[in-house]
Amino acid sequence: MRYRPATGVTRAGLYQGPSPLTGYWCVMRVNDEVGALLEEYADLLAITGGDAFKVRVYEKAARSVAGHPADLAGLDAAGLRGIPNVGKSIAAKIEEYLSTGSIHALEELRARIPVGVRQLTLVPTLGPKKAMVLYHERGIDSVEALSEAIEAGHLHGLPGFGARTEENLRHGIEILHKAGRRVPLGTALELAESVVADLAAVPGCARCAFAGSLRRMRETVGDVDVLAASGRPAALMAAFTGLPLAEQVIAAGDTKTSIRTGAGLQVDLRVVPPEDWGAALQYFTGSKAHNIRTREIAVHAGLKLSEYGLFDVATGTKIVSATEDEVYARLGLPWIPPPLREDTGEIEAALRGELPVLVAEADLRGDLHTHTDLSDGLASLPDMVAAAAARGYSYYAVTDHAPGLAMQRMTDEKMLAQREQVRELDGRHNGMRVLHGTELNIDPDGGVDWPTGFLAGFDVCVASIHSHFDQPAAAMTRRLIRACENPFVTILGHPSARLIGRRAPVDADWDAVFAACARTGTALEIDSLPDRLDLSAGHVRRARRHGVRFAIDSDAHAVPHLACTRYGVGTAQRGWLTADEVINTWPVDRLIGFLRANR
Ligand code: DGT
Ligand code: CA
Ligand code: CA
Ligand code: ZN
């Protein structure tokens, strides 16, 4: 599928259109959109054998632009050139895009390279250079064509594509397919929020919300389910099929309509009478497994619960169920938070009155894993700190990459100079404590970057795996446990190192790792970036049985990433976490006590 230009701007002032890379419909800030275009330009330059230096310049600019806190649309030429890594010619391209809706130089490259060739770079381990070879030497212009070529042995004899590479590609395609056509939580949530905002404004709409797996905060969703309550469904249906993102109407009915976005994401709209809102929302939130249980309970109570409402079986009359609270109460249950609705024990816990009070975004008092432009972040330390303070945090840790990640070129001197700056910023914004930390690299044996003398100078150390992802389970387990046993390591960062749809989690005896975390007072991180969400909800739930503490961090590399904690909180909720289990909900004194303990 070829890229089509921007198709509309949502009420929230966001761009919506197909992502040029995945083809998925997405809703983005203009900055992200322009960032994606510059990234595409860099990829296409690389695929066409362009100058490597120029490619890197565009890659850097893409990240800078996407992470720039001010809206691009409001900047003049000088303002654009003020963005780090944006020079004169890139600023001109951005201006061209903002005023005409396209970039001529990009269009020229697009005309030369089928979009499927760039999609090849979605296959893990396949970069633009290899994609170019596949296209030019074998005419491979899509992931499917690559798959067929491998199976047919057509890559044999192609320089750089030996047996090992072929095996990696086969595995990479498998990972890509497993991700299927499911859409990341972050993308779906923004799209759903914009649809809900548009529909809620339609006259006669009493309520509107998204339901389904999205409301349950699953890490990926198959489709988006939107529910509305109105006595006049026709107006809502018309508004829905008239949305700019409604590329195709799959099914149109009086109360149910499904559309497909240009990128193939399905959005279902169901309209119900306001008095049925609670029953309908309960039904369409799911999960299916949870609903089977609630329906059984209804049957035992002489009730019938369905997508059409709540009924008294004996009299056949409809029971008003305007809220979910009422529905659950009729079933003899407390309201169950959507992230728990998977029939994994929530019904039993509810019946016993033992549902956890889940951690909420408002409980977070700080962020303990963030980056600045001293390593691979985009914003300066003062900008990140100011943005954190604006979120109302009472503490904030800066954790730039340690030197083991060679490309970051970290040095002791740079770290110590940053520490001086951190001390100066400490307490300057509404008393917010600024902590100096680092993200250490766990080497294959479980060691970390610096000797204890240097580590002792940090307020907090996150330790993460950034290399050697394919060690066998026994070695990986030893590696992770040894990192936990380091008295200066307080948080295990993105513990499984997975990238959703791109890299499988590392293999380890997780119960042994979680037990070591509990024993050594090491918190497990829930990294909130939407393509990580690591630990996953399943692992969180398993870990909490060991009495482990958690940290819900943004892993922000730019100001807008600070807000990703909402996805991490969703994952924590699916893992049944309460606020007390999450160290960055604690008051600052308790947190600092935790950081200093075990040293
Ligand atoms: P997804 O879209 O694959 O990420 O997952 P869901 O959970 O959003 O599933 P979806 O979109 O097929 O249906 C939305 C909700 O509607 C689902 O969570 C529960 C309800 N539902 C759908 N089909 C059935 C069914 O056959 N039985 C019951 N009890 N509920 C259903
Ligand atoms: Ca769904
Ligand atoms: Ca659906
Ligand atoms: Zn990391």
XYZ file of C-alpha atoms in Angstrom, residues 251-576:
326
model
C -21.074 -2.916 7.856
C -23.657 -0.218 8.477
C -26.729 -0.848 10.597
C -29.151 1.095 12.777
C -27.252 0.412 15.977
C -24.034 -1.203 14.848
C -21.531 0.058 12.314
C -18.000 -1.051 11.566
C -15.465 0.905 9.617
C -11.956 0.185 8.519
C -9.300 2.849 8.590
C -6.995 3.351 5.656
C -4.444 1.257 7.459
C -6.763 -1.668 8.043
C -7.637 -1.114 11.694
C -11.278 -1.914 12.365
C -13.374 0.334 14.604
C -16.786 -0.892 15.745
C -19.457 1.484 16.986
C -22.423 0.216 18.934
C -25.223 2.579 20.005
C -27.520 1.565 22.853
C -30.407 3.266 24.691
C -29.106 5.263 27.683
C -30.890 3.003 30.182
C -28.864 0.003 28.937
C -25.504 1.742 29.051
C -24.167 -0.179 32.054
C -25.052 -3.632 30.713
C -23.727 -2.808 27.259
C -20.479 -1.356 28.538
C -19.982 -4.410 30.725
C -20.664 -6.729 27.792
C -18.450 -4.981 25.261
C -15.568 -4.483 27.642
C -15.145 -8.221 27.961
C -13.130 -10.192 28.092
C -15.175 -12.987 26.659
C -13.923 -15.266 29.441
C -14.937 -12.751 32.108
C -18.370 -12.331 30.506
C -19.004 -16.050 30.537
C -18.505 -15.969 34.306
C -20.715 -12.918 34.869
C -23.470 -14.444 32.725
C -23.347 -17.627 34.819
C -23.694 -15.589 37.986
C -26.633 -13.733 36.422
C -28.362 -17.020 35.581
C -28.043 -18.136 39.205
C -29.644 -14.854 40.287
C -32.593 -15.329 37.913
C -31.234 -12.690 35.566
C -30.163 -12.626 31.965
C -27.218 -10.474 31.005
C -26.530 -9.904 27.336
C -25.519 -7.265 24.872
C -29.196 -6.252 24.841
C -29.304 -5.441 28.534
C -30.083 -6.931 31.875
C -33.382 -8.840 32.167
C -35.445 -10.501 34.847
C -35.918 -14.037 33.513
C -39.180 -14.735 35.390
C -41.015 -11.654 34.153
C -39.002 -11.015 31.005
C -38.771 -7.347 31.920
C -35.738 -5.241 31.270
C -33.971 -3.933 34.340
C -32.620 -0.423 34.045
C -28.836 -0.695 34.099
C -27.560 2.791 33.496
C -24.156 2.113 35.051
C -21.744 -0.791 35.327
C -21.847 -0.337 39.105
C -25.531 -1.274 39.093
C -24.919 -4.312 36.903
C -22.191 -5.695 39.132
C -24.224 -4.866 42.245
C -27.187 -6.849 40.859
C -24.823 -9.780 40.456
C -23.693 -9.411 44.060
C -20.277 -8.163 43.038
C -18.326 -4.973 43.543
C -17.419 -3.101 40.354
C -14.393 -4.825 38.830
C -11.734 -2.651 37.179
C -11.502 -3.488 33.436
C -7.785 -4.451 33.474
C -8.679 -7.329 35.821
C -11.496 -8.698 33.662
C -9.746 -11.741 32.219
C -11.202 -14.518 34.390
C -7.892 -15.082 36.073
C -9.248 -14.958 39.604
C -10.946 -11.562 39.702
C -14.442 -13.025 40.151
C -13.317 -15.115 43.110
C -11.438 -12.182 44.628
C -14.499 -9.971 44.128
C -16.770 -12.517 45.812
C -14.374 -12.665 48.764
C -14.206 -8.869 48.887
C -10.482 -9.045 48.170
C -10.079 -7.121 44.942
C -6.862 -5.116 45.007
C -7.098 -1.335 45.019
C -5.103 -0.895 41.835
C -2.321 1.606 41.408
C -3.487 4.608 39.351
C -1.613 7.171 37.302
C -2.379 9.826 39.907
C -0.503 7.743 42.501
C 2.854 8.262 40.778
C 4.994 10.773 42.620
C 8.035 10.497 40.424
C 9.882 8.828 37.588
C 13.064 6.836 38.139
C 14.330 6.041 34.626
C 14.772 8.893 32.149
C 17.367 10.150 29.691
C 18.713 13.494 28.503
C 20.791 14.634 25.554
C 23.907 13.694 27.527
C 23.272 10.181 26.162
C 20.595 9.294 23.602
C 17.812 11.538 24.901
C 16.703 14.558 22.910
C 16.017 17.185 25.539
C 18.426 18.919 27.856
C 18.524 18.175 31.557
C 16.847 21.480 32.530
C 14.050 20.871 29.982
C 13.384 17.321 31.180
C 13.409 18.445 34.817
C 11.028 21.333 34.118
C 8.661 19.006 32.232
C 8.749 16.486 35.092
C 7.966 19.212 37.598
C 5.056 20.337 35.432
C 3.617 16.847 35.876
C 3.499 17.525 39.594
C 6.203 15.030 40.558
C 7.905 15.287 43.914
C 11.014 13.486 42.681
C 12.659 12.718 39.380
C 15.726 10.665 38.547
C 17.938 11.298 35.541
C 19.532 8.022 34.432
C 21.632 8.472 31.324
C 23.396 5.486 29.775
C 26.648 4.235 31.304
C 29.773 3.810 29.099
C 29.249 0.087 28.373
C 26.847 1.106 25.627
C 29.759 2.212 23.460
C 27.793 4.337 21.020
C 26.807 6.679 23.829
C 30.448 7.645 24.537
C 29.786 8.253 28.197
C 32.722 9.253 30.379
C 33.240 9.672 34.127
C 33.833 13.379 33.577
C 30.562 13.892 31.729
C 28.639 12.042 34.426
C 30.247 14.062 37.209
C 29.594 17.329 35.402
C 25.958 16.297 34.998
C 25.820 15.556 38.712
C 26.815 19.152 39.459
C 23.962 20.361 37.252
C 21.546 17.952 38.929
C 22.508 19.248 42.368
C 21.840 22.788 41.187
C 18.395 21.857 39.873
C 17.506 19.892 42.999
C 14.546 21.509 44.736
C 14.344 24.408 42.268
C 10.891 23.473 40.923
C 8.285 23.430 43.699
C 10.760 21.568 45.868
C 10.943 18.615 43.440
C 13.913 16.429 44.354
C 16.157 15.698 41.389
C 18.122 12.483 41.788
C 21.278 11.638 39.920
C 21.253 8.147 38.498
C 22.430 6.094 35.585
C 21.231 3.182 33.463
C 23.935 0.549 33.744
C 24.506 -2.209 31.191
C 24.415 -5.750 32.508
C 27.273 -7.534 30.763
C 26.995 -11.220 29.748
C 28.288 -12.310 33.170
C 26.063 -10.018 35.203
C 28.674 -7.331 35.852
C 27.966 -3.629 35.335
C 29.890 -0.667 33.963
C 31.632 0.986 36.900
C 33.510 -0.130 40.025
C 31.719 0.245 43.364
C 33.583 3.435 44.260
C 32.038 5.272 41.319
C 28.639 3.604 41.633
C 28.393 4.778 45.242
C 28.195 8.372 44.001
C 24.817 7.840 42.300
C 21.500 8.261 44.067
C 19.931 5.485 41.999
C 21.181 2.875 39.520
C 18.926 1.152 36.993
C 20.597 -1.902 35.410
C 19.412 -3.287 32.088
C 20.249 -5.789 29.384
C 21.229 -4.115 26.116
C 23.253 -6.890 24.451
C 23.660 -10.694 24.285
C 19.906 -11.251 24.264
C 20.096 -14.875 23.177
C 21.998 -16.472 26.065
C 20.561 -19.803 27.212
C 18.168 -19.619 30.158
C 20.631 -20.841 32.798
C 23.276 -18.259 31.897
C 20.677 -15.499 31.563
C 19.253 -16.351 34.988
C 22.708 -16.213 36.599
C 23.384 -12.941 34.785
C 20.204 -11.264 36.032
C 20.591 -12.573 39.584
C 24.173 -11.360 39.777
C 23.043 -7.908 38.680
C 20.402 -7.918 41.453
C 23.028 -8.918 43.986
C 25.088 -5.825 43.189
C 24.301 -3.642 46.209
C 24.221 -0.492 44.062
C 21.637 -1.805 41.606
C 18.207 -0.721 42.840
C 16.068 -1.253 39.749
C 16.191 -3.939 37.075
C 15.346 -1.958 33.905
C 13.055 -3.407 31.187
C 13.839 -6.856 32.638
C 12.918 -9.074 29.673
C 14.398 -6.686 27.057
C 11.553 -7.535 24.679
C 10.396 -5.205 21.921
C 6.768 -5.935 21.129
C 6.511 -7.355 17.626
C 10.273 -7.096 17.111
C 12.246 -8.936 19.778
C 11.194 -11.840 21.964
C 11.770 -11.602 25.716
C 15.063 -13.074 26.910
C 14.852 -16.604 28.232
C 15.322 -16.998 31.994
C 14.029 -18.835 35.038
C 11.876 -15.902 36.003
C 10.769 -17.236 39.362
C 14.425 -17.501 40.367
C 15.045 -13.930 39.173
C 11.970 -12.588 40.988
C 12.985 -14.378 44.189
C 16.441 -12.778 43.920
C 14.851 -9.346 43.479
C 12.769 -9.864 46.611
C 15.789 -11.100 48.577
C 18.114 -8.276 47.498
C 15.602 -5.423 47.623
C 15.845 -4.812 43.864
C 12.744 -3.308 42.271
C 11.521 -4.685 38.956
C 10.773 -2.074 36.373
C 7.661 -1.718 34.287
C 9.115 0.246 31.395
C 6.207 2.273 29.987
C 7.334 2.828 26.391
C 4.503 1.328 24.309
C 6.793 -0.984 22.339
C 8.356 -2.325 25.529
C 5.783 -2.591 28.337
C 8.387 -4.645 30.100
C 7.801 -6.421 32.499
C 4.639 -7.685 30.880
C 1.442 -7.961 32.906
C 1.782 -11.736 33.184
C 5.287 -11.463 34.593
C 4.216 -8.693 36.964
C 1.572 -10.918 38.408
C 3.994 -13.769 38.829
C 6.622 -11.517 40.393
C 4.331 -9.956 42.969
C 3.764 -13.382 44.518
C 7.435 -13.220 45.543
C 6.844 -9.980 47.416
C 8.859 -7.898 44.952
C 8.674 -4.112 44.613
C 8.133 -2.434 41.243
C 8.967 0.883 39.595
C 6.715 2.244 36.831
C 9.094 4.343 34.732
C 8.739 6.256 31.502
C 12.233 5.489 30.140
C 11.648 8.886 28.497
C 14.107 9.915 25.793
C 12.125 13.094 25.091
C 9.654 15.333 26.887
C 6.489 13.786 25.378
C 7.584 10.312 26.531
C 7.077 11.317 30.160
C 3.352 10.787 29.574
C 3.884 7.140 28.554
C 3.564 6.141 32.202
C -0.161 5.737 31.548
C 0.618 2.601 29.523
C 2.918 1.318 32.247
C 0.198 1.933 34.814
C -2.243 -0.036 32.613
C 0.220 -2.916 32.529
C 0.680 -2.699 36.312
C -3.093 -2.799 36.739
C -3.337 -5.879 34.558
C -0.695 -7.324 36.875
C -2.928 -6.596 39.913
